[in-house]
Short mmCIF file of C-alpha atoms and ligand atoms in Angstrom, two decimals:
data_model
loop_
_atom_site.label_atom_id
_atom_site.label_comp_id
_atom_site.label_asym_id
_atom_site.label_seq_id
_atom_site.Cartn_x
_atom_site.Cartn_y
_atom_site.Cartn_z
CA MET A 19 103.77 72.54 88.32
CA LYS A 20 104.38 69.86 90.57
CA THR A 21 106.05 69.58 93.87
CA ARG A 22 104.74 67.50 97.37
CA VAL A 23 102.94 70.76 97.97
CA THR A 24 100.75 70.75 94.75
CA GLU A 25 99.85 67.33 95.49
CA LEU A 26 99.35 67.35 98.78
CA LEU A 27 97.01 70.37 98.58
CA GLY A 28 95.53 69.69 95.02
CA ILE A 29 96.47 73.20 93.67
CA LYS A 30 97.71 74.02 90.44
CA TYR A 31 100.99 76.41 91.65
CA PRO A 32 102.38 76.23 95.01
CA ILE A 33 101.91 79.52 95.91
CA ILE A 34 100.06 80.24 99.23
CA GLN A 35 98.41 83.38 100.46
CA GLY A 36 99.04 83.45 104.38
CA GLY A 37 96.42 84.12 106.96
CA MET A 38 96.13 87.92 107.79
CA GLN A 39 93.61 88.76 110.31
CA TRP A 40 90.97 91.48 109.03
CA LEU A 41 92.35 91.14 105.71
CA SER A 42 91.78 87.32 104.57
CA ARG A 43 87.94 87.32 104.18
CA ALA A 44 86.01 84.92 101.92
CA GLU A 45 86.21 86.80 98.71
CA PHE A 46 89.52 87.28 98.72
CA ALA A 47 90.88 84.13 99.78
CA ALA A 48 88.61 82.48 97.46
CA ALA A 49 90.28 85.01 94.47
CA VAL A 50 93.73 83.33 95.29
CA SER A 51 92.20 79.60 95.02
CA ASN A 52 90.41 80.42 92.03
CA ALA A 53 93.92 81.62 90.54
CA GLY A 54 95.46 78.38 91.48
CA GLY A 55 97.00 79.35 94.73
CA LEU A 56 95.86 78.59 98.03
CA GLY A 57 93.78 81.28 99.87
CA ILE A 58 93.54 81.01 103.24
CA ILE A 59 90.78 82.89 105.52
CA THR A 60 91.72 83.65 109.09
CA ALA A 61 89.69 82.34 112.07
CA ALA A 62 90.78 85.05 114.58
CA THR A 63 88.60 87.85 112.47
CA HIS A 64 85.64 86.12 113.72
CA PRO A 65 84.21 86.26 117.26
CA GLY A 66 83.41 82.69 117.76
CA LYS A 67 82.48 79.24 115.75
CA LYS A 68 79.07 80.45 114.35
CA GLU A 69 80.64 83.48 112.28
CA LEU A 70 83.29 81.20 111.19
CA VAL A 71 81.35 78.59 110.12
CA GLU A 72 79.36 81.25 107.93
CA GLU A 73 82.79 82.41 106.55
CA ILE A 74 83.84 78.88 105.33
CA ARG A 75 80.40 78.60 103.71
CA LYS A 76 80.59 81.67 102.00
CA THR A 77 84.29 81.04 100.76
CA ARG A 78 82.93 77.67 99.49
CA ALA A 79 80.59 79.57 97.59
CA LEU A 80 83.37 81.43 95.67
CA THR A 81 85.43 78.73 94.79
CA ASP A 82 85.31 75.11 93.74
CA LYS A 83 89.14 74.66 94.76
CA PRO A 84 91.00 74.13 97.83
CA PHE A 85 90.95 76.62 100.70
CA GLY A 86 92.33 76.78 103.88
CA VAL A 87 91.71 78.12 107.20
CA ASN A 88 94.09 80.04 109.31
CA ILE A 89 94.02 79.14 113.03
CA SER A 90 96.68 81.71 114.82
CA MET A 91 97.18 80.63 118.38
CA LEU A 92 98.38 82.99 120.99
CA PRO A 93 101.93 81.68 122.61
CA GLU A 94 100.29 80.71 125.64
CA VAL A 95 96.86 79.10 126.41
CA GLY A 96 94.98 81.96 128.29
CA PRO A 97 91.52 82.75 129.41
CA GLY A 98 88.99 83.77 126.44
CA ASP A 99 91.39 80.90 124.01
CA LYS A 100 89.19 80.19 120.96
CA THR A 101 91.16 78.06 119.58
CA MET A 102 88.90 74.68 120.22
CA GLU A 103 85.79 76.43 118.94
CA TYR A 104 87.79 77.17 115.63
CA VAL A 105 89.26 73.73 115.30
CA GLU A 106 85.29 72.49 116.02
CA ALA A 107 84.10 74.71 112.88
CA VAL A 108 87.26 73.46 110.27
CA ILE A 109 86.20 69.88 111.40
CA GLU A 110 82.62 70.32 111.07
CA GLU A 111 82.69 72.05 107.94
CA ARG A 112 85.56 69.45 106.34
CA VAL A 113 87.87 72.15 105.45
CA PRO A 114 90.66 71.01 103.07
CA VAL A 115 93.57 72.43 104.87
CA VAL A 116 94.40 74.57 107.98
CA GLU A 117 97.33 76.78 108.71
CA THR A 118 98.13 77.08 112.24
CA SER A 119 100.61 79.34 114.16
CA GLY A 120 101.81 80.58 117.44
CA ARG A 121 102.02 77.77 119.39
CA SER A 122 102.43 74.10 118.77
CA PRO A 123 98.96 72.42 117.45
CA GLU A 124 99.79 69.35 118.66
CA GLU A 125 96.81 68.67 121.11
CA PHE A 126 94.58 69.41 117.65
CA VAL A 127 96.15 67.37 115.47
CA PRO A 128 94.70 63.91 116.30
CA LEU A 129 91.32 65.46 115.53
CA LEU A 130 92.34 67.43 112.34
CA LYS A 131 93.98 63.99 110.63
CA LYS A 132 90.81 61.99 111.59
CA ALA A 133 88.89 64.62 109.87
CA GLY A 134 91.23 64.09 106.58
CA ILE A 135 92.37 67.96 107.22
CA LYS A 136 95.56 68.74 105.78
CA LEU A 137 97.76 70.56 108.15
CA LEU A 138 100.18 73.27 107.65
CA HIS A 139 102.17 74.74 110.26
CA LYS A 140 104.03 77.90 110.23
CA VAL A 141 107.14 78.37 112.31
CA PRO A 142 109.97 80.97 112.59
CA ALA A 143 113.07 78.80 113.61
CA VAL A 144 114.27 75.36 112.29
CA ARG A 145 113.73 73.91 115.74
CA TYR A 146 109.96 74.16 115.68
CA ALA A 147 109.91 73.22 112.37
CA LYS A 148 111.32 69.92 113.76
CA LYS A 149 108.93 69.72 116.35
CA ALA A 150 105.82 70.31 113.54
CA GLU A 151 107.57 67.19 111.93
CA ARG A 152 107.47 65.14 115.05
CA ILE A 153 103.76 66.03 115.87
CA GLY A 154 102.45 64.94 112.60
CA ALA A 155 101.95 68.49 110.65
CA ASP A 156 102.08 67.55 106.79
CA ALA A 157 104.36 70.47 105.75
CA VAL A 158 105.58 72.98 107.53
CA ILE A 159 106.11 76.83 106.91
CA ILE A 160 108.90 78.84 107.75
CA VAL A 161 109.48 82.20 107.55
CA GLY A 162 112.19 84.58 108.15
CA PHE A 163 112.93 87.74 109.92
CA GLU A 164 111.82 89.84 106.88
CA CYS A 165 108.16 88.43 106.96
CA GLY A 166 105.37 90.61 107.72
CA GLY A 167 103.67 89.48 111.32
CA HIS A 168 105.50 87.45 113.88
CA PRO A 169 109.45 86.33 112.62
CA GLY A 170 110.15 85.20 115.81
CA MET A 171 112.76 85.97 118.37
CA ASP A 172 116.13 84.79 116.88
CA ASP A 173 116.39 87.34 113.91
CA VAL A 174 117.43 84.64 111.25
CA THR A 175 116.56 85.31 107.55
CA THR A 176 114.46 83.36 104.80
CA MET A 177 117.79 82.69 103.19
CA ILE A 178 119.09 81.16 106.15
CA LEU A 179 115.93 79.50 107.45
CA THR A 180 114.96 77.82 103.94
CA PRO A 181 117.55 75.33 103.36
CA LYS A 182 118.39 74.60 107.03
CA THR A 183 114.89 73.47 107.46
CA VAL A 184 115.09 71.46 104.09
CA ASP A 185 118.27 69.94 105.51
CA SER A 186 116.45 69.03 108.81
CA VAL A 187 113.30 67.71 108.24
CA SER A 188 111.53 65.35 105.82
CA ILE A 189 108.20 66.87 105.18
CA PRO A 190 107.68 69.52 102.42
CA VAL A 191 108.73 72.65 103.26
CA ILE A 192 106.99 75.80 102.49
CA ALA A 193 109.29 79.33 102.34
CA GLY A 194 108.03 83.03 103.19
CA GLY A 195 109.29 86.14 104.33
CA GLY A 196 110.41 88.59 101.62
CA ILE A 197 108.66 86.47 98.84
CA ALA A 198 106.73 89.02 96.58
CA ASP A 199 107.83 88.32 92.76
CA ALA A 200 108.84 85.40 90.70
CA ARG A 201 112.92 86.01 92.05
CA GLY A 202 111.82 84.88 95.36
CA PHE A 203 109.57 82.28 94.27
CA VAL A 204 112.42 81.16 92.26
CA ALA A 205 115.06 81.35 95.06
CA ALA A 206 112.88 79.50 97.67
CA LEU A 207 112.36 76.85 95.24
CA ALA A 208 116.09 76.87 94.68
CA MET A 209 116.77 76.70 98.38
CA GLY A 210 114.33 73.39 98.08
CA ALA A 211 111.52 74.80 99.35
CA GLU A 212 108.19 73.01 97.53
CA GLY A 213 105.99 76.00 97.94
CA VAL A 214 105.90 79.97 99.12
CA VAL A 215 103.74 81.71 101.30
CA MET A 216 102.93 85.34 100.53
CA GLY A 217 100.93 87.81 102.90
CA THR A 218 102.45 91.65 102.13
CA ARG A 219 102.28 91.03 98.21
CA PHE A 220 98.60 89.87 99.01
CA VAL A 221 97.98 93.29 100.66
CA ALA A 222 98.56 95.61 97.75
CA THR A 223 95.99 93.59 95.47
CA THR A 224 92.62 95.05 93.80
CA GLU A 225 90.75 92.06 96.30
CA SER A 226 92.64 93.47 98.99
CA LEU A 227 90.19 94.70 101.69
CA ALA A 228 92.65 96.86 103.26
CA HIS A 229 91.97 100.85 102.73
CA PRO A 230 93.19 102.03 99.67
CA LYS A 231 95.49 104.39 101.60
CA PHE A 232 97.33 101.29 102.91
CA LYS A 233 97.44 100.05 99.77
CA GLU A 234 99.02 103.21 98.12
CA TRP A 235 101.33 103.42 101.05
CA ILE A 236 102.77 100.00 100.19
CA VAL A 237 103.54 100.91 96.45
CA LYS A 238 105.27 103.99 98.09
CA ALA A 239 107.09 102.26 100.81
CA GLN A 240 110.77 101.07 100.81
CA GLU A 241 112.25 98.07 102.31
CA THR A 242 113.29 100.15 105.21
CA ASP A 243 109.85 101.09 106.19
CA THR A 244 108.96 98.18 109.00
CA VAL A 245 110.24 98.05 112.36
CA ILE A 246 110.03 95.18 114.79
CA ILE A 247 107.68 95.46 118.08
CA GLN A 248 106.70 93.77 120.88
CA ARG A 249 110.22 92.01 121.61
CA SER A 250 109.46 92.78 125.46
CA ILE A 251 106.84 90.61 125.78
CA ARG A 252 108.37 87.56 123.54
CA ASN A 253 106.31 88.28 120.45
CA ALA A 254 108.06 89.94 118.32
CA ALA A 255 106.14 91.48 115.29
CA ARG A 256 107.22 93.03 111.94
CA VAL A 257 105.01 96.29 111.17
CA MET A 258 104.77 99.06 109.27
CA LYS A 259 106.96 102.06 110.53
CA ASN A 260 104.54 104.80 111.91
CA ALA A 261 103.52 106.66 114.86
CA ALA A 262 101.46 103.78 116.65
CA ALA A 263 104.71 101.52 116.22
CA ALA A 264 106.94 104.57 117.57
CA LYS A 265 104.91 104.80 120.73
CA VAL A 266 105.13 100.99 121.07
CA LEU A 267 108.85 101.32 121.13
CA GLU A 268 108.68 104.17 123.37
CA MET A 269 106.40 101.95 125.82
CA GLU A 270 109.01 99.33 125.72
CA ALA A 271 111.56 101.36 126.33
CA ARG A 272 110.38 102.32 129.90
CA GLY A 273 108.98 98.68 130.78
CA ALA A 274 105.06 99.34 129.97
CA SER A 275 103.10 96.25 131.06
CA LEU A 276 101.03 94.15 128.46
CA GLU A 277 97.80 95.90 129.55
CA GLU A 278 99.26 99.29 128.71
CA LEU A 279 100.69 97.88 125.45
CA LEU A 280 97.54 96.47 124.33
CA THR A 281 95.98 100.26 124.36
CA VAL A 282 98.13 100.49 121.47
CA ILE A 283 98.69 96.86 119.82
CA SER A 284 95.20 95.57 120.36
CA GLY A 285 93.45 94.06 117.17
CA ARG A 286 90.74 96.58 117.45
CA VAL A 287 92.66 99.60 117.49
CA GLY A 288 94.63 98.07 114.24
CA ARG A 289 91.52 97.12 112.37
CA ARG A 290 89.78 100.55 112.85
CA ALA A 291 92.67 102.37 111.83
CA LEU A 292 93.34 99.54 108.75
CA PHE A 293 89.44 100.07 107.21
CA GLU A 294 89.37 103.93 108.24
CA GLY A 295 92.59 104.56 106.44
CA ASP A 296 94.27 105.93 109.37
CA LEU A 297 97.85 105.15 108.45
CA GLU A 298 99.41 106.02 111.88
CA GLY A 299 96.60 105.06 114.13
CA GLY A 300 97.57 101.49 114.69
CA THR A 301 100.22 98.73 114.11
CA PHE A 302 100.04 97.05 110.95
CA ALA A 303 101.84 93.65 110.14
CA ILE A 304 103.75 94.51 106.83
CA GLY A 305 107.11 92.90 105.73
CA GLN A 306 110.37 94.27 104.44
CA CYS A 307 109.36 93.34 100.56
CA VAL A 308 106.96 96.25 100.41
CA GLY A 309 110.17 97.83 99.22
CA LEU A 310 109.51 95.25 96.24
CA ILE A 311 106.21 96.29 95.30
CA ASN A 312 105.51 98.90 92.99
CA GLU A 313 101.92 98.29 91.66
CA ILE A 314 98.34 97.08 93.09
CA LYS A 315 97.02 94.34 90.99
CA PRO A 316 94.48 91.36 91.10
CA VAL A 317 95.45 88.24 92.88
CA ARG A 318 95.54 86.53 89.53
CA GLU A 319 97.80 89.04 87.85
CA VAL A 320 100.39 88.82 90.80
CA ILE A 321 100.21 84.83 90.57
CA GLU A 322 100.59 84.70 86.99
CA GLU A 323 103.30 87.08 86.95
CA ILE A 324 105.25 84.91 89.12
CA VAL A 325 104.57 81.81 86.93
CA HIS A 326 105.93 83.46 83.87
CA GLY A 327 108.54 85.30 85.34
CA ALA A 328 109.84 81.88 86.90
CA GLN A 329 109.97 80.20 83.38
CA GLU A 330 112.09 83.24 82.42
CA ILE A 331 114.16 83.25 84.99
CA LEU A 332 114.58 79.58 84.29
CA SER A 333 115.90 80.02 80.86
CA ARG A 334 118.35 82.91 81.96
CA LEU A 335 119.73 80.59 84.31
CA GLN A 336 119.82 77.78 81.87
CA LYS A 337 122.20 80.13 79.74
CA ILE A 338 124.23 81.14 82.65
CA LEU A 339 124.90 77.39 83.01
CA ALA A 340 125.30 76.21 79.47
CA GLN A 341 128.43 79.06 79.47
CA SER A 342 129.84 77.42 82.43
C1 FMN B 12 98.84 92.25 107.17
C2 FMN B 12 99.14 90.79 107.65
C3 FMN B 12 98.31 90.12 108.72
C4 FMN B 12 98.77 89.07 108.96
N1 FMN B 12 98.45 88.26 109.53
C5 FMN B 12 98.37 86.86 110.23
C6 FMN B 12 97.73 86.05 111.11
O1 FMN B 12 96.65 86.61 111.74
N2 FMN B 12 98.02 84.86 111.51
C7 FMN B 12 99.09 84.41 110.80
O2 FMN B 12 99.25 83.29 111.00
N3 FMN B 12 100.04 85.06 110.20
C8 FMN B 12 99.64 86.70 109.78
N4 FMN B 12 100.59 87.14 108.57
C9 FMN B 12 101.65 86.60 108.34
C10 FMN B 12 101.18 86.29 107.24
O3 FMN B 12 100.50 85.27 107.11
C11 FMN B 12 102.90 85.43 106.34
O4 FMN B 12 103.48 84.65 106.93
C12 FMN B 12 103.72 86.21 105.87
O5 FMN B 12 103.19 87.68 105.56
C13 FMN B 12 104.85 86.14 105.13
O6 FMN B 12 105.66 87.04 105.14
P1 FMN B 12 105.76 88.37 103.74
O7 FMN B 12 104.55 89.37 104.57
O8 FMN B 12 107.14 89.03 103.78
O9 FMN B 12 104.90 87.77 102.91
C14 FMN B 12 100.08 88.34 108.28
C15 FMN B 12 100.59 89.28 107.51
C16 FMN B 12 100.21 90.46 107.11
C17 FMN B 12 101.05 90.97 106.34
#
């Protein structure tokens, strides 16, 4: 497979595992890279530069293929922002690829470029994709309303955002949000994307660090089992529909402050529940494509099924077109 994304990143298949806080650690990201995709570890999982450097070195020891580091930034620069520390870590360690999200990485672009790092900026709206191109991102990842994590505030789906972004920028477009199998992959390519990003599908893999109870929940879950929270703080997040999410919605309806919301939505609460298998105790990012996932399997199988499935879909489509 050859697209501008495989060429840019030096990978076999244009399939990228989006950064996932707490989950995308070295072993997991290396498994994705070793299977021909691009694995991404997440900076925010680590308290600071030193720990991130260790994780980068660990990843490098587990794969000789390209991999990335996700640097998720808060929408506003605030106290305790570790972005600069993380940027220093990726530059010093000469990480091949960085995925940014949350706010514009503009101030870091010259530093990343100088270090020869490829920048993928992830955005939930066409206007931000245009800005990503303007500030010098090498490719843009566009994620639609279906996605696990932060779909932005506009509620526009991947089906619309992908072709619109392709028409609006000339850098390569990577599509995400709702893609879990070969059908979604081919659809994204058909809409002009040159790669896909997947999060939810990779949570239900053998190598994922999520507690087995979460993986089992994903296999059973339906496409209606996620919900959007955090609209009141303009940081919408698609999460698993559970008791913690219901509590957040109730708090938001009565105008709770950020401090109060943080008692439920803070990363620490979610992390404990995630690793202890407490399905109701925290809020967990997950996308609507949970409804398409029926099996926990190794990362390599997920990727190979997409690649082989794509060929089958194409021959089916060719037959349909030949009849017209
Ligand atoms: C469990 C989980 C954790 C995530 N954590 C992050 C994160 O820390 N930073 C980030 O930029 N995106 C995060 N995402 C978003 C993914 O990188 C990716 O953009 C998204 O999952 C794609 O949509 P999909 O879930 O429909 O595949 C997370 C997604 C999931 C499912």
